[in-house]
CSV table of C-alpha atoms and ligand atoms in Angstrom, one decimal:
chain,number,residue,atom,x,y,z
A,1,MET,CA,67.2,44.4,132.9
A,2,LYS,CA,66.3,40.8,133.6
A,3,SER,CA,67.9,38.1,131.5
A,4,VAL,CA,66.0,35.9,129.1
A,5,ASP,CA,67.2,32.8,131.0
A,6,ALA,CA,66.1,34.1,134.4
A,7,HIS,CA,62.6,35.0,133.0
A,8,LEU,CA,62.3,31.6,131.4
A,9,ALA,CA,63.4,29.9,134.6
A,10,ASP,CA,60.7,31.8,136.6
A,11,ILE,CA,58.0,30.8,134.1
A,12,LEU,CA,59.0,27.1,134.1
A,13,ALA,CA,59.1,27.1,137.9
A,14,ALA,CA,55.5,28.4,138.0
A,15,VAL,CA,53.9,25.9,135.6
A,16,GLY,CA,53.7,22.1,135.7
A,17,PRO,CA,52.0,19.2,133.9
A,18,LEU,CA,48.2,19.5,133.9
A,19,PRO,CA,46.4,17.0,136.2
A,20,PRO,CA,46.0,13.7,134.4
A,21,ARG,CA,42.6,12.4,133.2
A,22,PRO,CA,41.3,9.7,131.0
A,23,LEU,CA,40.6,10.9,127.4
A,24,PRO,CA,39.2,9.0,124.5
A,25,LEU,CA,41.8,8.0,121.9
A,26,GLY,CA,40.9,10.8,119.4
A,27,SER,CA,41.5,13.4,122.1
A,28,ALA,CA,44.4,11.6,123.7
A,29,HIS,CA,46.3,11.8,120.4
A,30,GLY,CA,49.2,14.2,120.8
A,31,CYS,CA,49.0,14.0,124.6
A,32,VAL,CA,51.5,12.6,127.0
A,33,LEU,CA,50.8,9.4,128.9
A,34,ALA,CA,50.6,10.2,132.6
A,35,ALA,CA,51.2,6.7,134.1
A,36,ASP,CA,53.0,3.5,133.0
A,37,LEU,CA,50.6,1.4,130.9
A,38,HIS,CA,50.8,-2.3,131.5
A,39,ALA,CA,49.0,-4.7,129.1
A,40,ALA,CA,45.8,-6.1,130.5
A,41,THR,CA,45.4,-8.4,127.5
A,42,ALA,CA,47.9,-10.3,125.3
A,43,LEU,CA,48.6,-9.5,121.7
A,44,PRO,CA,47.8,-11.5,119.6
A,45,GLY,CA,44.9,-12.5,121.8
A,46,PHE,CA,44.8,-16.0,120.4
A,47,ASP,CA,46.9,-18.2,118.1
A,48,ASN,CA,46.0,-17.3,114.5
A,49,SER,CA,47.1,-17.7,110.9
A,50,ALA,CA,49.7,-15.3,109.4
A,51,MET,CA,48.8,-16.3,105.9
A,52,ASP,CA,45.9,-17.4,103.7
A,53,GLY,CA,46.4,-21.2,103.3
A,54,TYR,CA,45.6,-24.5,104.9
A,55,ALA,CA,45.8,-25.5,108.6
A,56,LEU,CA,46.9,-29.0,109.0
A,57,HIS,CA,49.2,-31.4,110.9
A,58,ALA,CA,52.8,-31.0,109.8
A,59,ALA,CA,53.4,-34.7,110.2
A,60,ASP,CA,50.9,-35.4,107.4
A,61,VAL,CA,52.9,-33.5,104.8
A,62,ALA,CA,56.4,-34.1,106.2
A,63,GLY,CA,57.4,-36.1,103.2
A,64,ALA,CA,55.9,-33.7,100.6
A,65,GLY,CA,58.1,-32.6,97.7
A,66,PRO,CA,57.9,-31.6,94.0
A,67,ASP,CA,58.2,-35.3,93.0
A,68,HIS,CA,55.9,-36.7,95.7
A,69,PRO,CA,53.1,-34.3,96.5
A,70,VAL,CA,50.7,-35.2,99.3
A,71,THR,CA,46.9,-34.7,98.9
A,72,LEU,CA,44.6,-34.2,101.9
A,73,PRO,CA,40.8,-33.7,102.0
A,74,VAL,CA,39.7,-30.2,102.9
A,75,THR,CA,37.0,-30.3,105.5
A,76,GLY,CA,36.0,-26.6,105.8
A,77,ASP,CA,36.9,-22.9,105.8
A,78,ILE,CA,37.9,-20.7,108.7
A,79,PRO,CA,37.5,-17.0,107.9
A,80,ALA,CA,38.8,-14.1,110.1
A,81,ALA,CA,35.5,-13.8,111.9
A,82,PRO,CA,34.0,-14.4,115.3
A,83,GLY,CA,33.7,-18.0,116.4
A,84,THR,CA,35.6,-21.0,117.6
A,85,PRO,CA,36.8,-23.4,114.9
A,86,ALA,CA,36.2,-27.1,115.0
A,87,PRO,CA,39.3,-29.3,115.4
A,88,VAL,CA,41.3,-30.6,112.4
A,89,ALA,CA,41.5,-34.4,112.4
A,90,PRO,CA,44.9,-36.0,111.4
A,91,GLY,CA,45.0,-36.6,107.7
A,92,THR,CA,42.8,-33.6,106.8
A,93,ALA,CA,43.3,-29.9,106.2
A,94,VAL,CA,41.1,-26.8,106.6
A,95,ARG,CA,41.3,-23.7,104.5
A,96,ILE,CA,42.2,-20.7,106.7
A,97,MET,CA,42.5,-17.0,106.2
A,98,THR,CA,45.0,-14.5,107.6
A,99,GLY,CA,44.0,-13.6,111.1
A,100,ALA,CA,41.6,-16.5,111.6
A,101,PRO,CA,41.9,-18.5,114.8
A,102,LEU,CA,44.0,-21.6,114.5
A,103,PRO,CA,41.8,-24.7,114.9
A,104,PRO,CA,42.6,-27.2,117.6
A,105,GLY,CA,44.8,-30.0,116.3
A,106,ALA,CA,46.5,-28.1,113.6
A,107,ASP,CA,50.1,-27.2,114.3
A,108,THR,CA,51.0,-25.6,111.0
A,109,VAL,CA,49.7,-23.4,108.2
A,110,VAL,CA,50.8,-24.1,104.7
A,111,GLN,CA,50.5,-20.9,102.6
A,112,ILE,CA,48.2,-21.1,99.5
A,113,GLU,CA,51.2,-20.4,97.2
A,114,TRP,CA,52.7,-23.8,98.2
A,115,THR,CA,49.5,-25.7,97.1
A,116,ASP,CA,47.1,-26.1,94.3
A,117,GLY,CA,44.6,-23.9,96.2
A,118,ARG,CA,41.6,-26.2,95.8
A,119,MET,CA,38.6,-26.3,98.1
A,120,ASP,CA,37.6,-30.0,98.1
A,121,GLN,CA,41.1,-31.4,98.5
A,122,VAL,CA,44.5,-29.8,98.6
A,123,THR,CA,47.8,-31.0,97.1
A,124,VAL,CA,50.9,-29.8,99.0
A,125,ALA,CA,54.2,-30.1,97.1
A,126,ARG,CA,56.6,-28.8,99.7
A,127,ALA,CA,57.2,-29.8,103.3
A,128,PRO,CA,56.5,-27.0,105.9
A,129,VAL,CA,58.5,-26.4,109.0
A,130,PRO,CA,56.2,-27.4,111.9
A,131,GLY,CA,54.6,-24.3,113.4
A,132,GLN,CA,55.1,-22.3,110.2
A,133,ASN,CA,52.8,-19.2,109.6
A,134,ILE,CA,51.3,-19.3,113.1
A,135,ARG,CA,51.2,-16.0,115.1
A,136,ARG,CA,51.2,-17.2,118.7
A,137,ALA,CA,49.1,-15.5,121.4
A,138,GLY,CA,51.2,-13.0,123.4
A,139,GLU,CA,54.2,-13.1,121.1
A,140,ASP,CA,53.9,-9.3,120.6
A,141,VAL,CA,52.7,-8.3,124.0
A,142,ALA,CA,52.2,-10.5,127.1
A,143,VAL,CA,49.8,-9.7,129.8
A,144,GLY,CA,51.5,-7.4,132.3
A,145,ASP,CA,54.1,-6.1,129.9
A,146,LEU,CA,55.0,-2.4,130.3
A,147,VAL,CA,54.0,-1.3,126.8
A,148,LEU,CA,54.1,2.5,127.2
A,149,PRO,CA,55.9,4.3,130.0
A,150,ALA,CA,54.6,7.4,131.6
A,151,GLY,CA,55.9,10.4,129.7
A,152,ARG,CA,55.5,8.9,126.3
A,153,LEU,CA,53.9,11.1,123.6
A,154,LEU,CA,51.0,9.4,122.0
A,155,GLY,CA,51.4,9.5,118.2
A,156,ALA,CA,49.8,7.3,115.6
A,157,ALA,CA,51.7,4.1,116.5
A,158,GLN,CA,51.0,4.5,120.3
A,159,ILE,CA,47.3,5.2,119.6
A,160,GLY,CA,47.1,2.1,117.5
A,161,LEU,CA,48.8,0.0,120.2
A,162,LEU,CA,46.4,1.3,122.8
A,163,ALA,CA,43.4,0.5,120.6
A,164,ALA,CA,44.7,-3.0,119.9
A,165,LEU,CA,45.0,-3.5,123.7
A,166,ASN,CA,41.4,-2.4,124.0
A,167,VAL,CA,42.3,0.7,126.0
A,168,ALA,CA,39.6,3.2,125.1
A,169,ALA,CA,40.6,6.1,127.3
A,170,PRO,CA,44.3,6.3,128.4
A,171,THR,CA,45.1,8.6,131.3
A,172,VAL,CA,47.0,11.5,129.9
A,173,HIS,CA,48.0,15.1,130.6
A,174,PRO,CA,45.3,17.0,128.7
A,175,ARG,CA,46.2,19.7,126.2
A,176,PRO,CA,46.2,23.1,127.9
A,177,ARG,CA,43.2,25.2,127.1
A,178,VAL,CA,44.6,28.6,126.1
A,179,ALA,CA,42.8,31.9,125.7
A,180,VAL,CA,44.5,34.4,123.4
A,181,LEU,CA,43.4,38.0,123.5
A,182,SER,CA,44.9,41.0,121.9
A,183,THR,CA,44.6,44.6,123.2
A,184,GLY,CA,44.6,47.8,121.2
A,185,SER,CA,41.9,50.4,120.3
A,186,GLU,CA,43.5,50.5,116.8
A,187,LEU,CA,42.7,46.8,116.1
A,188,VAL,CA,40.1,45.6,113.5
A,189,GLU,CA,39.2,42.0,113.0
A,190,VAL,CA,40.7,40.5,109.9
A,191,GLY,CA,38.5,40.9,106.8
A,192,GLY,CA,37.1,44.2,108.2
A,193,THR,CA,37.3,47.7,106.7
A,194,LEU,CA,40.2,49.8,108.0
A,195,GLY,CA,39.6,53.5,108.8
A,196,PRO,CA,42.4,56.0,109.5
A,197,GLY,CA,44.8,54.9,112.2
A,198,GLN,CA,43.4,51.3,112.3
A,199,ILE,CA,45.3,48.1,111.7
A,200,VAL,CA,44.3,44.5,111.4
A,201,ASP,CA,44.7,42.4,114.6
A,202,SER,CA,47.3,40.0,113.4
A,203,ASN,CA,48.7,39.1,116.8
A,204,SER,CA,45.7,37.1,118.0
A,205,HIS,CA,45.9,35.0,114.9
A,206,ALA,CA,49.6,34.5,115.0
A,207,VAL,CA,49.7,33.7,118.7
A,208,ALA,CA,46.7,31.4,118.4
A,209,ALA,CA,48.4,29.5,115.6
A,210,ALA,CA,51.6,29.3,117.6
A,211,ALA,CA,49.7,28.0,120.6
A,212,ARG,CA,48.0,25.3,118.5
A,213,GLU,CA,51.4,24.3,117.1
A,214,ALA,CA,52.6,24.0,120.6
A,215,GLY,CA,49.8,21.6,121.3
A,216,ALA,CA,47.2,23.8,123.0
A,217,ARG,CA,43.5,24.0,122.5
A,218,VAL,CA,43.0,27.6,121.7
A,219,ARG,CA,40.2,30.1,122.1
A,220,ARG,CA,41.0,33.3,120.2
A,221,LEU,CA,39.2,36.5,121.4
A,222,ALA,CA,38.8,39.5,119.2
A,223,GLY,CA,40.8,42.6,120.0
A,224,VAL,CA,39.9,44.4,123.2
A,225,PRO,CA,40.0,48.2,123.1
A,226,ASP,CA,42.4,50.0,125.5
A,227,SER,CA,39.9,50.4,128.2
A,228,PRO,CA,40.8,49.1,131.6
A,229,ASP,CA,37.2,48.1,132.4
A,230,ALA,CA,36.7,46.2,129.1
A,231,PHE,CA,40.0,44.4,129.5
A,232,ALA,CA,39.3,43.5,133.2
A,233,ALA,CA,35.8,42.2,132.3
A,234,LEU,CA,37.1,40.0,129.5
A,235,LEU,CA,40.0,38.7,131.6
A,236,GLY,CA,37.5,37.8,134.3
A,237,ASP,CA,35.3,35.9,131.8
A,238,VAL,CA,38.1,33.9,130.0
A,239,ARG,CA,39.7,32.6,133.1
A,240,THR,CA,37.0,30.0,133.6
A,241,ASP,CA,37.8,26.7,131.8
A,242,THR,CA,41.2,28.1,130.8
A,243,ASP,CA,44.6,26.7,131.7
A,244,ALA,CA,46.6,29.7,130.5
A,245,VAL,CA,45.9,33.2,129.2
A,246,ILE,CA,48.1,34.9,126.6
A,247,THR,CA,47.6,38.6,125.9
A,248,THR,CA,49.4,40.9,123.4
A,249,GLY,CA,50.0,44.6,123.6
A,250,GLY,CA,49.6,47.1,126.4
A,251,VAL,CA,52.6,46.2,128.5
A,252,SER,CA,54.9,49.0,127.7
A,253,VAL,CA,55.2,52.5,129.1
A,254,GLY,CA,52.6,54.2,126.9
A,255,ALA,CA,49.7,56.1,128.2
A,256,PHE,CA,47.1,53.5,127.3
A,257,ASP,CA,48.9,50.3,128.3
A,258,VAL,CA,45.8,48.6,129.8
A,259,VAL,CA,47.2,45.2,130.4
A,260,LYS,CA,49.9,46.6,132.6
A,261,GLN,CA,47.5,48.9,134.3
A,262,VAL,CA,45.0,46.3,135.2
A,263,LEU,CA,47.3,43.4,136.0
A,264,ALA,CA,49.9,45.3,137.9
A,265,ALA,CA,47.2,46.3,140.3
A,266,ALA,CA,46.2,42.7,140.8
A,267,GLY,CA,49.7,42.2,142.2
A,268,THR,CA,50.6,38.7,141.1
A,269,VAL,CA,51.7,39.5,137.5
A,270,ARG,CA,55.1,41.1,137.3
A,271,PHE,CA,56.0,43.5,134.5
A,272,GLU,CA,59.7,43.6,133.6
A,273,ARG,CA,62.2,44.8,131.1
A,274,LEU,CA,64.1,41.9,129.6
A,275,ALA,CA,67.6,42.1,128.1
A,276,MET,CA,66.4,40.9,124.7
A,277,ARG,CA,65.5,42.3,121.3
A,278,PRO,CA,62.8,42.1,120.1
A,279,GLY,CA,60.5,41.9,123.1
A,280,MET,CA,61.9,44.0,125.9
A,281,PRO,CA,58.7,44.6,127.9
A,282,GLN,CA,57.2,41.4,129.2
A,283,GLY,CA,54.8,40.3,132.0
A,284,PHE,CA,54.1,37.0,133.6
A,285,GLY,CA,52.3,35.8,136.6
A,286,VAL,CA,49.7,33.4,138.0
A,287,LEU,CA,46.3,34.9,138.5
A,288,ASP,CA,43.9,32.7,140.6
A,289,GLY,CA,45.9,29.6,139.6
A,290,VAL,CA,46.0,30.5,135.9
A,291,PRO,CA,49.3,31.4,134.3
A,292,VAL,CA,49.0,34.7,132.4
A,293,PHE,CA,51.6,35.6,129.8
A,294,THR,CA,51.4,39.3,128.7
A,295,LEU,CA,53.4,39.6,125.5
A,296,PRO,CA,54.4,42.9,123.9
A,297,GLY,CA,52.2,44.2,121.0
A,298,ASN,CA,54.7,44.5,118.2
A,299,PRO,CA,54.0,41.5,116.1
A,300,VAL,CA,57.5,40.1,115.8
A,301,SER,CA,58.1,40.8,119.6
A,302,ALA,CA,54.9,38.9,120.4
A,303,LEU,CA,55.8,35.8,118.4
A,304,VAL,CA,59.5,35.7,119.4
A,305,SER,CA,58.4,36.1,123.0
A,306,PHE,CA,55.9,33.3,122.5
A,307,GLU,CA,58.7,31.1,121.1
A,308,LEU,CA,61.1,31.8,124.0
A,309,PHE,CA,58.7,31.8,127.0
A,310,VAL,CA,55.2,30.5,126.2
A,311,ARG,CA,55.9,27.5,124.0
A,312,PRO,CA,58.2,25.9,126.6
A,313,ALA,CA,55.6,26.6,129.3
A,314,LEU,CA,52.7,25.0,127.3
A,315,ARG,CA,54.9,22.0,126.5
A,316,ARG,CA,55.7,21.6,130.2
A,317,MET,CA,51.9,21.8,130.9
A,318,ARG,CA,51.4,19.0,128.4
A,319,GLY,CA,53.9,16.9,130.4
A,320,LEU,CA,56.6,16.8,127.8
A,321,ALA,CA,60.2,16.4,129.0
A,322,PHE,CA,61.7,18.4,126.1
A,323,VAL,CA,60.2,21.8,126.1
A,324,HIS,CA,62.7,23.8,124.0
A,325,ARG,CA,63.2,24.3,120.3
A,326,PRO,CA,66.3,22.6,119.0
A,327,THR,CA,69.3,24.8,118.4
A,328,LEU,CA,72.1,24.4,115.8
A,329,VAL,CA,75.5,25.9,115.4
A,330,VAL,CA,75.4,28.0,112.2
A,331,THR,CA,77.7,30.5,110.4
A,332,THR,CA,76.8,34.1,109.8
A,333,ALA,CA,76.4,35.1,106.2
A,334,GLN,CA,76.9,38.8,106.9
A,335,PRO,CA,78.0,40.9,109.8
A,336,VAL,CA,75.4,41.1,112.6
A,337,ARG,CA,75.2,43.0,115.9
A,338,ALA,CA,73.1,42.8,119.0
A,339,ALA,CA,71.4,45.7,120.5
A,340,ALA,CA,73.5,47.2,123.3
A,341,GLY,CA,73.1,45.0,126.4
A,342,ARG,CA,70.3,42.9,124.9
A,343,ARG,CA,70.6,39.5,123.4
A,344,SER,CA,69.2,39.7,119.9
A,345,TYR,CA,67.1,37.1,118.1
A,346,LEU,CA,67.6,37.9,114.4
A,347,ARG,CA,65.3,36.5,111.7
A,348,VAL,CA,67.3,34.2,109.4
A,349,ARG,CA,67.0,31.5,106.9
A,350,LEU,CA,69.5,28.7,106.9
A,351,ALA,CA,71.2,27.6,103.8
A,352,ASP,CA,73.4,24.5,103.1
A,353,GLY,CA,76.9,25.3,104.2
A,354,GLY,CA,78.6,22.7,102.1
A,355,GLU,CA,80.0,19.3,103.0
A,356,GLY,CA,81.0,19.1,106.6
A,357,ARG,CA,80.3,22.7,107.4
A,358,PRO,CA,77.5,24.3,109.5
A,359,PRO,CA,74.5,25.8,107.7
A,360,VAL,CA,74.8,29.5,106.8
A,361,ALA,CA,72.3,32.0,108.4
A,362,HIS,CA,71.1,34.7,106.0
A,363,LEU,CA,69.1,37.6,107.4
A,364,THR,CA,65.6,37.5,105.9
A,365,GLY,CA,64.9,41.2,105.8
A,366,GLY,CA,64.2,44.2,108.0
A,367,GLN,CA,64.8,43.4,111.7
A,368,GLY,CA,62.3,45.8,113.1
A,369,ALA,CA,59.9,44.5,115.7
A,370,HIS,CA,57.0,45.4,113.4
A,371,GLN,CA,58.5,43.7,110.3
A,372,MET,CA,56.5,40.4,110.0
A,373,SER,CA,57.6,39.7,106.5
A,374,ALA,CA,61.2,38.9,107.7
A,375,LEU,CA,59.8,36.6,110.4
A,376,ALA,CA,57.5,34.9,107.9
A,377,ALA,CA,60.5,34.2,105.7
A,378,ALA,CA,62.7,32.9,108.5
A,379,ASP,CA,63.2,29.3,109.6
A,380,ALA,CA,65.4,30.1,112.5
A,381,LEU,CA,66.3,32.8,115.0
A,382,LEU,CA,70.0,33.7,115.1
A,383,ILE,CA,71.0,34.3,118.7
A,384,VAL,CA,73.5,37.2,118.9
A,385,PRO,CA,75.0,37.6,122.4
A,386,ALA,CA,74.6,40.9,124.1
A,387,ASP,CA,77.6,43.2,124.2
A,388,GLY,CA,79.5,41.0,121.6
A,389,GLY,CA,80.1,44.0,119.4
A,390,GLU,CA,79.8,43.4,115.7
A,391,VAL,CA,80.0,39.7,114.7
A,392,PRO,CA,81.7,39.5,111.3
A,393,ALA,CA,80.5,37.3,108.5
A,394,GLY,CA,81.7,33.7,108.7
A,395,ARG,CA,81.5,33.5,112.5
A,396,GLU,CA,79.8,30.6,114.3
A,397,LEU,CA,76.7,31.4,116.4
A,398,THR,CA,73.8,29.5,117.7
A,399,ALA,CA,70.4,29.5,116.0
A,400,LEU,CA,67.0,28.4,117.3
A,401,LEU,CA,65.2,26.3,114.8
A,402,LEU,CA,61.6,27.4,114.2
A,403,ASP,CA,61.1,24.8,111.6
A,404,ASP,CA,60.7,21.4,113.2
A,405,GLU,CA,63.8,19.5,113.7
A,406,VAL,CA,63.1,16.9,111.1
A,407,THR,CA,62.2,19.3,108.3
A,408,ALA,CA,65.2,21.5,109.0
A,409,ALA,CA,67.6,18.6,109.3
A,410,GLY,CA,66.2,17.0,106.2
A,411,ARG,CA,66.6,20.2,104.1
A,412,LEU,CA,70.1,20.8,105.4
A,413,GLY,CA,70.9,17.1,105.8
A,414,GLY,CA,73.7,17.0,103.3
A,415,ALA,CA,75.4,20.0,105.0
A,416,LEU,CA,75.3,18.8,108.5
A,417,PRO,CA,78.1,16.6,109.8
A,418,ALA,CA,76.9,14.0,112.3
A,419,ASP,CA,77.9,16.1,115.4
A,420,ARG,CA,75.9,19.1,114.1
A,421,ARG,CA,72.9,16.9,113.5
A,422,ARG,CA,72.7,16.3,117.1
A,423,VAL,CA,70.4,19.1,118.3
A,424,GLU,CA,70.6,20.6,121.7
A,425,VAL,CA,68.0,22.1,123.9
A,426,GLY,CA,68.1,25.6,125.1
A,427,GLY,CA,66.4,28.9,125.0
B,501,AMP,P1,51.6,48.1,122.3
B,501,AMP,O1,52.5,47.1,122.9
B,501,AMP,O2,50.2,47.9,122.6
B,501,AMP,O3,52.1,49.5,122.6
B,501,AMP,O4,51.7,47.9,120.7
B,501,AMP,C1,53.0,48.0,120.1
B,501,AMP,C2,52.8,48.0,118.6
B,501,AMP,O5,52.2,46.8,118.2
B,501,AMP,C3,51.9,49.1,118.0
B,501,AMP,O6,52.3,49.5,116.8
B,501,AMP,C4,50.6,48.4,117.9
B,501,AMP,O7,49.7,48.9,116.9
B,501,AMP,C5,51.0,47.0,117.4
B,501,AMP,N1,50.1,46.0,117.8
B,501,AMP,C6,49.6,45.8,119.0
B,501,AMP,N2,48.7,44.8,119.1
B,501,AMP,C7,48.6,44.3,117.8
B,501,AMP,C8,47.9,43.3,117.2
B,501,AMP,N3,47.0,42.5,117.9
B,501,AMP,N4,48.1,43.0,115.9
B,501,AMP,C9,49.0,43.8,115.2
B,501,AMP,N5,49.7,44.8,115.7
B,501,AMP,C10,49.5,45.1,117.0
B,502,MG,MG1,48.5,49.0,122.4
């Protein structure tokens, strides 16, 4: 049997970041920047006021104080609006709003709170520091600055910065377009009526959701019956405009395992038995340039396989440097055991282990590959090494966090000593 690590290595060697292209900001959100971005404009673009107040010459109010206020005529208003303001003559002031361009001549803005706030003339009872309340052009970003390096994930702040810099379509690695199709003649679309021997196709929904969570754009296709012709036809159709195909079911040694029948004949997809549980039968290959992941049909196997193999691959296609889920050291709450010769991924929920101790991993229920309720209750997969025999309660093992790092660390925060809070990557 092939190891999980060898299978993952084969997959990661076969996929790479998708070719970069410019995307509008809404679509670029959540994508990875493909090239260093240097500012073509400065931020702020012009000297402007940081406060609502009065633009004036600091020298005119240098002697102002509570006992000897200075009064200046107010010659106009400068709103935050298009236009070039007229100069401010010495001995006068102009009302100015936050974000409005600083008028020529003025070297200081006195905030309204330091004045009587009038419109015809203004009395200033406190001497400003010259230059006060002025946001200088380029003090945030200068032209030519490297503002976002290649490889940076574009979240809200990065999108805001790009917009401020007037970059409408940054060059990014696009999200992979993924087609998800489930196979099985027993499958009925959710919401349908079940006859004898039929079950709801849950895999296509679960895998589609997982792929979306991994940052893909997903096309979910309804269950394909176990007919080689039907499967081959659909596979031919979906491969256009698709960056990856994920199938579930039909990869085992059963009589109607169509995925294996059709794709094994194509020659570029390899079907293997992996030393893992759940999810022993797996296939992966590249068909006409499109990576094809053929996951096993049992619902827990399908999702665990997605976690271990597909999610890292999709993240690599997105151009992300960190492709793995974080892992944590945890303590077993009860004795656990791996299947003989197969590394096991048990469905667990992590509980606070107490001050300075690792979280405790509790099995969430039945560990059969069909038992989705235990996976749905889990926030981590406990990794039980192959051939370790029975692992007693209270032993330290590694767990793969299914919850995102922040949520898990937040919930268990009190329990995690600093060194445990540092998460590691690894399958
Ligand atoms: P297979 O890998 O096709 O032999 O399927 C293994 C088990 O998973 C069988 O019990 C199938 O009924 C079940 N199964 C396969 N595909 C799905 C699916 N899309 N949704 C839910 N269960 C499935
Ligand atoms: Mg099947």
